[in-house]
Each structure stands twice: as structure tokens, then as C-alpha cells.
Coordinates of C-alpha atoms in Angstrom, one line a residue:
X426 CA -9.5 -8.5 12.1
X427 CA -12.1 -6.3 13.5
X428 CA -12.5 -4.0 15.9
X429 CA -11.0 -0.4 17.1
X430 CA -6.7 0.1 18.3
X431 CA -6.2 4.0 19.2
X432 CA -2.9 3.2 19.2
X433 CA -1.2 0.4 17.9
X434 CA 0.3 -1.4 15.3
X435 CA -0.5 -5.2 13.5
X436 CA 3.0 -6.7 12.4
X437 CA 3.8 -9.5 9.8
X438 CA 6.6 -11.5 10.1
X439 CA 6.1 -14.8 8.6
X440 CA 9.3 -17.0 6.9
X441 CA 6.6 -19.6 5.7
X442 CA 6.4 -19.9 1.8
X443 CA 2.7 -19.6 1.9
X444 CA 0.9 -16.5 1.4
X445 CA -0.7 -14.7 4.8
X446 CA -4.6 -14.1 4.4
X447 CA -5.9 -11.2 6.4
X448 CA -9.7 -10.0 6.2
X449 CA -10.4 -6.4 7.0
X450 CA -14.0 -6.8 8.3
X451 CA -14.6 -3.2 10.3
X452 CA -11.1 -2.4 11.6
X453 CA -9.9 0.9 12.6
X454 CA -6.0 0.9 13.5
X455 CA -4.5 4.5 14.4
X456 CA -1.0 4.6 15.0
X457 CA 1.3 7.5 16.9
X458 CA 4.5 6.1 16.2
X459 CA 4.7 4.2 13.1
X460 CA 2.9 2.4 10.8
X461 CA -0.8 1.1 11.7
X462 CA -0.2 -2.1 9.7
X463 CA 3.1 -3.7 8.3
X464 CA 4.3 -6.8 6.6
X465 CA 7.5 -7.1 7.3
X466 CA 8.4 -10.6 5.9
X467 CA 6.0 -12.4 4.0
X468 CA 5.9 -14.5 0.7
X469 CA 3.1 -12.5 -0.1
X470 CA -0.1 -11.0 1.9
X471 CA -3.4 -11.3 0.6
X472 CA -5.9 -8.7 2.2
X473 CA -9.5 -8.7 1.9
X474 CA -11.7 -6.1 2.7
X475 CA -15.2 -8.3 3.9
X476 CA -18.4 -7.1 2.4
X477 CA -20.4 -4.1 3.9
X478 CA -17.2 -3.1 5.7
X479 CA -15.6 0.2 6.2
X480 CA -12.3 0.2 7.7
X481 CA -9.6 2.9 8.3
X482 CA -5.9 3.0 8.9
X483 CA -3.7 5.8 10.1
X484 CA -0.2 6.3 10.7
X485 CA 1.8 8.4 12.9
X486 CA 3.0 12.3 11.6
X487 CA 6.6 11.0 12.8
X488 CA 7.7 7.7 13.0
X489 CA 9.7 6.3 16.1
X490 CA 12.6 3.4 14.7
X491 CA 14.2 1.0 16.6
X492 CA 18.0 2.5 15.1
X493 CA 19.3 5.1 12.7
X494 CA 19.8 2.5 10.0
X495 CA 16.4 1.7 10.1
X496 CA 14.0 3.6 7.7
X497 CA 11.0 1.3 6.8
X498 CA 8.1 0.7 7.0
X499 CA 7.6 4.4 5.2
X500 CA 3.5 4.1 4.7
X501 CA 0.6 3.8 6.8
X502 CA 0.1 0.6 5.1
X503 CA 3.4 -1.1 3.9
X504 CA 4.9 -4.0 2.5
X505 CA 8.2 -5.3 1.9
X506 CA 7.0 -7.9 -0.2
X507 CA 3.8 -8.6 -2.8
X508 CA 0.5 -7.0 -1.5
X509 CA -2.8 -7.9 -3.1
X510 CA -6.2 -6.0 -2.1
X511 CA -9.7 -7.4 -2.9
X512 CA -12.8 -7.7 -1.7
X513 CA -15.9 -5.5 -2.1
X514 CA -15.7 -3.7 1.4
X515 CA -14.4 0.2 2.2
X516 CA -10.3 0.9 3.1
X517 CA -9.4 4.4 3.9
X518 CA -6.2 5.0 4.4
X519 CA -4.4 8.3 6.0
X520 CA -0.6 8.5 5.4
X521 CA 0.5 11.3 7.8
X522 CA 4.2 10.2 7.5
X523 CA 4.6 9.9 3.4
X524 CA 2.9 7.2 1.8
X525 CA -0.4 5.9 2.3
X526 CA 0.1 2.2 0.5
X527 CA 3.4 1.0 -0.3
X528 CA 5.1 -1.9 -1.7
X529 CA 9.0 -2.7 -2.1
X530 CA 7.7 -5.5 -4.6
X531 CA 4.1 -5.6 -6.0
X532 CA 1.3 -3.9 -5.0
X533 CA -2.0 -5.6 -6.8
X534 CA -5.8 -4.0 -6.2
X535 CA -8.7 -6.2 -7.4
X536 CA -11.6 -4.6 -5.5
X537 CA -13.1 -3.0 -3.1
X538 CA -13.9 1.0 -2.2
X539 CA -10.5 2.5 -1.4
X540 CA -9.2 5.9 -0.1
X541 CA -5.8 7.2 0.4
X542 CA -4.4 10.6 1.6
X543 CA -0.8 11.0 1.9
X544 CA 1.7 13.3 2.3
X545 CA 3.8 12.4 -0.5
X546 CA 2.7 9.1 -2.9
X547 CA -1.2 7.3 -2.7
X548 CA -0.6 4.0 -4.2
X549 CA 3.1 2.6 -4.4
X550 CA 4.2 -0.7 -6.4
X551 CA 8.2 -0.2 -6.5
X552 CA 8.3 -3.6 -8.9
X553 CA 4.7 -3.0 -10.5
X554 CA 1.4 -1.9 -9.1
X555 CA -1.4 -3.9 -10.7
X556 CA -5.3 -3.0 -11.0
X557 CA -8.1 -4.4 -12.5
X558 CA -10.8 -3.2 -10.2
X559 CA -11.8 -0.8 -7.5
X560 CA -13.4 2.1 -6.8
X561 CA -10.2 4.2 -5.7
X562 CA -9.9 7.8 -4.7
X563 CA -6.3 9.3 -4.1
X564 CA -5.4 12.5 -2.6
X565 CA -1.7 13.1 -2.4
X566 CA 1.1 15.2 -1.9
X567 CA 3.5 13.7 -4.2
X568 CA 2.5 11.2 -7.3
X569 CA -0.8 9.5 -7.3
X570 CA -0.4 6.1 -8.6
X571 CA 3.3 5.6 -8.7
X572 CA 5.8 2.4 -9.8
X573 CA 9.7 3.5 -9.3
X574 CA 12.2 0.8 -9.6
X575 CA 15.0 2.2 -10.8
X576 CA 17.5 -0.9 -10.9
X577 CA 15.6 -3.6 -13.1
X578 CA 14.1 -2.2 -17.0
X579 CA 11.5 -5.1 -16.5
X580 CA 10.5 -3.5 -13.2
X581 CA 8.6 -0.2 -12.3
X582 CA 5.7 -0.3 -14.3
X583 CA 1.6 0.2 -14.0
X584 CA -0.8 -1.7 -15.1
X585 CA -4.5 -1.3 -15.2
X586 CA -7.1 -3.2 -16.6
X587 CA -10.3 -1.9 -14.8
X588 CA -11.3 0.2 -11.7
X589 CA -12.9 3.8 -11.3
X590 CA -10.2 6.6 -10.5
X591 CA -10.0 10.0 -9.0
X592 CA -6.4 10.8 -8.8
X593 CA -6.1 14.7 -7.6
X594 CA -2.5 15.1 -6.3
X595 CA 0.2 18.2 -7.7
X596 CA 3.1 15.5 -8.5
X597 CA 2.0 13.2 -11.1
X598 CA -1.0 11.5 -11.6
X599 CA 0.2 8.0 -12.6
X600 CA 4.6 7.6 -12.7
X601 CA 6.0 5.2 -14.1
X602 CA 9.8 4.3 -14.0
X603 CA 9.2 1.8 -17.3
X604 CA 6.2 1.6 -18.9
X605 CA 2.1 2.7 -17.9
X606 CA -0.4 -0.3 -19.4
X607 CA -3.6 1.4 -19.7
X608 CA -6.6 -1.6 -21.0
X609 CA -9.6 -0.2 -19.2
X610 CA -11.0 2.4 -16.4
X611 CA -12.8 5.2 -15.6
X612 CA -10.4 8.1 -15.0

């Protein structure tokens, strides 16, 4: 995906079993009513960010649902299921509404030059959020890095192994509901 959307929104909806593969080569999505880029259903979504690229998401200050019982997608870039990030390019990502990335299952960076601002939580795993590289800055209202499954004691955890990290936010830096791995980085 390339290319500028002033306001719009990319949807994922896929029932196959096979992970989606979406390359990020110079994209910039702004949304005014939701979120710029969502996976709705998905065995999991790969995204990677194409080399030399800079791309830049943005979601809406308020969010327009199709019903009252509806209350996802919460982030400017969200997931219901597994997320993975990679690649060696830029990803900014401006979370107007509340979070900037966010995950209902795993949220996994390998790579790439990343950027989040949110309103409430930068980086959200609710099962685990996994990284082991990346250059990530996160500026945040709420928690920086943050894992928060409440229901499972195997779930809700953080675990990095590599990456470069500037984490100023007032909440916490990393949360953890379970247990924060710490095996290498640059904090």
C-alpha cells in the first residue's frame, strides 16, 4: 500500500487461516471517524514497513460506530487478532482517540523506526506484546508499553529481547498484568 487517504479507513476482514501480508511502502492514512487501519478478523497480519519508507497513520479525536454495543476498534492502528511489525522502514502513528497500536491478542515488533503518540496507551499487546527490534519512540497519555489481560495468568506479559526505546509517558513506562522479560535493549 502506498500512497496518501485524507480521510479514510483500510479494513481486514479475512476468515482464511492464512496470515494477511500487508507492506507499508510510503502510506499516509488520516482518518475523521475511526480508525485509519483495522483488522477486524484475521488469523494473523503480518505488516511490513518497505525500506527507505516513512509512513503515518492517524485516527479520528472521536470515533463514529455503527451501534451502541459496538466499541472497537479503540486505536489508530488495531487488531483483534495477532499483529507482527517488521521491516526497516519509518511508522508514525498518532492515536487521537486512545491508543496508538493495539492488539486483543499479540502484538509482536521486529523492526523498523516507529513512533506513537496517544492519548492514553503507545504500544498494546492484551495477550503479550513481543520485541526484539526497532527503533521505537512512545509518547503517551496513559502506559507506554502495556500487556493487560486480566483473565488468563499465562497471558498479559512483555517481552523484549532487543530494540532502542524512548518511553516518556506519566502512566507507566512498561505494565505488565503477569510478568515483564527484559533480555536486551537500549532504554
Amino acid at each position: 500500500i502506498s500512497g496518501t487517504l485524507a480521510d479514510g479507513q483500510i479494513l481486514v476482514d479475512s476468515e482464511d487461516e492464512e496470515a494477511v501480508e500487508i507492506t507499508l511502502n510510503g502510506v499516509a492514512i488520516t482518518s475523521a471517524t475511526s480508525a485509519p487501519l483495522a483488522i477486524l478478523s484475521a488469523e494473523e497480519t503480518l505488516i511490513t514497513l518497505a525500506g527507505g519508507s516513512t509512513n503515518t497513520l492517524t485516527d479520528a479525536a472521536t470515533y463514529v460506530f455503527p451501534d451502541e454495543e459496538t466499541d472497537e476498534p479503540n486505536a489508530a492502528l488495531f487488531s483483534n487478532d495477532d499483529l507482527t511489525i517488521s521491516g526497516s522502514g519509518a511508522l508514525t502513528v498518532v492515536g487521537n482517540y486512545n491508543d496508538a497500536i493495539s492488539t486483543d491478542d499479540n502484538l509482536t515488533i521486529e523492526g523498523g523506526t516507529i513512533t506513537v503518540s496517544a492519548v492514553d496507551d503507545g504500544l498494546r499487546g492484551k495477550d503479550a506484546l513481543v520485541i526484539t527490534g526497532g527503533d521505537i519512540t512512545v509518547g503517551a497519555g496513559g502506559d507506554g508499553l502495556k500487556s493487560d489481560n486480566e483473565d488468563d495468568t499465562t497471558l498479559g506479559t512483555i517481552t523484549i529481547s532487543g530494540g532502542a526505546f524512548d518511553i516518556p509517558a506519566p502512566g507507566d513506562g512498561i505494565a505488565a498484568e503477569t510478568m515483564v522479560t527484559i533480555s536486551g535493549g537500549d532504554f
